[in-house]
XYZ file of N, CA and C in Angstrom:
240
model
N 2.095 8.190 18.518
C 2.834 9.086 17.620
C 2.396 10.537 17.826
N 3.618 11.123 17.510
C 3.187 12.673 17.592
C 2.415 13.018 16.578
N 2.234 12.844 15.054
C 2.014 13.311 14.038
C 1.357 11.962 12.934
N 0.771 11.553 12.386
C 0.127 10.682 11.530
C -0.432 11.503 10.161
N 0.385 10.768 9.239
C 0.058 11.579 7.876
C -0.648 10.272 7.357
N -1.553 10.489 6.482
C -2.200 9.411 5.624
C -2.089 10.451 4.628
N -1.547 9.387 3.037
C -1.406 9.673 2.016
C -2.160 9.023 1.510
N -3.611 9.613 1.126
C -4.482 9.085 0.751
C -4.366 8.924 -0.578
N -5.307 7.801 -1.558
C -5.690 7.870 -2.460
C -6.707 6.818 -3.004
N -7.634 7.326 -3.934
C -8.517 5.979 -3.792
C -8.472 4.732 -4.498
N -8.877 3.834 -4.114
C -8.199 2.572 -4.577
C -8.181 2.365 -5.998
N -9.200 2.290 -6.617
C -9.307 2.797 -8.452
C -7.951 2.962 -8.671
N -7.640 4.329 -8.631
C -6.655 5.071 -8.659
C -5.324 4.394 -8.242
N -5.370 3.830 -7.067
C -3.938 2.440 -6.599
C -3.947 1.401 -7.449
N -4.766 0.793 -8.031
C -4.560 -0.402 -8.545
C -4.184 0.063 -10.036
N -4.595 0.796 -10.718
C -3.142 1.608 -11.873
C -2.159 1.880 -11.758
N -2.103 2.559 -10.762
C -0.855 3.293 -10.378
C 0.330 1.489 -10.290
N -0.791 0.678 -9.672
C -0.001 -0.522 -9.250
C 0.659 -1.659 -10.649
N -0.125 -1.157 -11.190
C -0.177 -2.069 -12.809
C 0.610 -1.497 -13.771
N 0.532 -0.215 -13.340
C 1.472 0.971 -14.197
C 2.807 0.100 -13.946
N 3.199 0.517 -12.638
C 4.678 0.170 -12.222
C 5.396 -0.725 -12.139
N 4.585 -1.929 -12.227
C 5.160 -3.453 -12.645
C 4.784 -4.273 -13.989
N 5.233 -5.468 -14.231
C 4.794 -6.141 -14.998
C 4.188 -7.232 -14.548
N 4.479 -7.694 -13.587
C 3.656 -8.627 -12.970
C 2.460 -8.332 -12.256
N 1.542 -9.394 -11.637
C -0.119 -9.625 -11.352
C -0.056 -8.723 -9.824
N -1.091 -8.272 -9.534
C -1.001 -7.840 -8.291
C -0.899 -9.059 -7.226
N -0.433 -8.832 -5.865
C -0.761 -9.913 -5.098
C -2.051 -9.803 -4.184
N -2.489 -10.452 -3.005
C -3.571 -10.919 -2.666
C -4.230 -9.465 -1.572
N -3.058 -8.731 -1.119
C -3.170 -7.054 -0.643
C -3.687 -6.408 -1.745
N -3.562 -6.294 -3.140
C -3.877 -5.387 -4.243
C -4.459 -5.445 -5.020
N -5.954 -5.847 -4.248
C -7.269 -6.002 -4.979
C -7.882 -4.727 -4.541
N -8.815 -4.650 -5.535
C -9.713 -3.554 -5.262
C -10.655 -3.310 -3.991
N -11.257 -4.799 -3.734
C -11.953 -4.577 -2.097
C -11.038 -4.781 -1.065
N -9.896 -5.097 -1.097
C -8.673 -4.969 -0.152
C -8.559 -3.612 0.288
N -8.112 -3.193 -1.228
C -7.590 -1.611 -0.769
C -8.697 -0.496 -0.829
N -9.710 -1.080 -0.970
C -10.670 -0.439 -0.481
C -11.073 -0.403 0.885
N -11.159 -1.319 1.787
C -11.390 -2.030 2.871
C -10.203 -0.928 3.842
N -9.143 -1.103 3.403
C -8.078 -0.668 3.836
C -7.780 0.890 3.922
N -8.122 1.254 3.077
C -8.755 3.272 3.145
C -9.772 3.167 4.131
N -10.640 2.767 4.269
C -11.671 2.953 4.754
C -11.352 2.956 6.084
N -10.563 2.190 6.600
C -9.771 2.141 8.377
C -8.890 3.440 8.222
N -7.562 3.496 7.308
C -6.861 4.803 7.634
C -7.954 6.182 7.610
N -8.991 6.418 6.854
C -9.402 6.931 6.844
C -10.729 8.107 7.810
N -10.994 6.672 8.847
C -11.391 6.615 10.135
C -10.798 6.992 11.170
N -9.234 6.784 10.689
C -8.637 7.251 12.092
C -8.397 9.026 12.597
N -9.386 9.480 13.166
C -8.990 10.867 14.080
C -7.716 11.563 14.113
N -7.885 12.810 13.733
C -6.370 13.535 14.045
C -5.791 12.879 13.202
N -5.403 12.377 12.391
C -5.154 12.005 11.032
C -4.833 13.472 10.419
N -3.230 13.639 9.713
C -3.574 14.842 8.738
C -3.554 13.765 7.349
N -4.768 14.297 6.395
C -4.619 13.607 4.948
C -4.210 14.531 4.210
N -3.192 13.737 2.990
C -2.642 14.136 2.297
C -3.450 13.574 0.782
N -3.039 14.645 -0.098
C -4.485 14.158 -1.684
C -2.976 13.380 -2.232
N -3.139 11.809 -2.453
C -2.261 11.599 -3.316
C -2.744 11.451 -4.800
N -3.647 12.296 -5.311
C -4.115 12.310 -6.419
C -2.877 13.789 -6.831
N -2.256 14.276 -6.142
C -1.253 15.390 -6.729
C -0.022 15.310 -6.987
N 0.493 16.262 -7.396
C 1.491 15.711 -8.448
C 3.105 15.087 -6.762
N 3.654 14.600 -6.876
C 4.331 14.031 -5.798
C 5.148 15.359 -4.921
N 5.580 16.745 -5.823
C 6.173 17.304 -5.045
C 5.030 18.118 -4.041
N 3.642 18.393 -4.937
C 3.364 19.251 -3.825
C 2.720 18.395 -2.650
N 2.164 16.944 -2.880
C 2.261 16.407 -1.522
C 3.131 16.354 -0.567
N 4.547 16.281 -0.892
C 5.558 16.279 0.006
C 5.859 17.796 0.335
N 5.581 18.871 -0.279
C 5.441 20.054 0.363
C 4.179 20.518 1.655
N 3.246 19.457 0.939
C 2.095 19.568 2.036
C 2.527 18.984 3.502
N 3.117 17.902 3.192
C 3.987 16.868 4.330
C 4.225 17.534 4.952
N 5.328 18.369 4.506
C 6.527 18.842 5.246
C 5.534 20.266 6.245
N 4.870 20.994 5.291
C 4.197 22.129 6.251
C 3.444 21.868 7.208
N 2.948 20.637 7.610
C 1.877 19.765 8.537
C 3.067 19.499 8.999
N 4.466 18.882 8.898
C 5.457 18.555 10.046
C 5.739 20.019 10.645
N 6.317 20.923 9.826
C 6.608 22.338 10.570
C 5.940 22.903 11.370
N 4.333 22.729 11.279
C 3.807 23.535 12.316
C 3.454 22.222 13.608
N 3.534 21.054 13.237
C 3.338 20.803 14.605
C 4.275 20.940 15.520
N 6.019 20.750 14.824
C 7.138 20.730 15.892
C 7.074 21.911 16.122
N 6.513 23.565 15.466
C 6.346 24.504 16.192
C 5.444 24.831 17.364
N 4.581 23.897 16.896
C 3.184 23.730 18.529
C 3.756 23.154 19.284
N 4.889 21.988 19.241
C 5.152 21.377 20.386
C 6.392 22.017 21.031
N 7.237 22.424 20.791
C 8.200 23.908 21.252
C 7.265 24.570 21.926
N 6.308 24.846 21.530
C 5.725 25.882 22.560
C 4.979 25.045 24.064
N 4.915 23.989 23.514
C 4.315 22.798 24.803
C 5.208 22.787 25.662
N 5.901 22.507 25.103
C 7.773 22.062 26.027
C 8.058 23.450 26.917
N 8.170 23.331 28.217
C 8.569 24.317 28.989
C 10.273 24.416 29.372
């Protein structure tokens, strides 16, 4: 891939967010040492841009979008 966004957030924080939004039990992905386990790899990965998903949803997706703009402007300039 040209570009890799991780929308981070920490698992604490996912498993509310997860309980918030349904009424039913989490499944066997949406445990706490799961999605803990599971940050811990995206989080490892290099050249990675992270995104705080502890913020409110628009300005992450404003953050998104300015990490997409400047790379397709770096790569225009790659491109001969």
């Amino acid at each position: 891939p040209d570009i890799l966004l991780v929308v981070d957030l920490p698992a604490e924080e996912a498993l509310v967010r997860i309980r918030e939004s349904r009424q039913m039990e989490t499944d066997d992905f949406e445990k706490l040492e799961s999605l803990q386990a599971i940050r811990l790899v995206f989080n490892e990965i290099k050249g990675a841009f992270r995104l705080d998903a502890r913020k409110n949803p628009d300005s992450v997706f404003a953050a998104a979008l300015e990490i997409i703009k400047k790379a397709k402007k770096w790569a225009m300039l790659k491109t001969p």
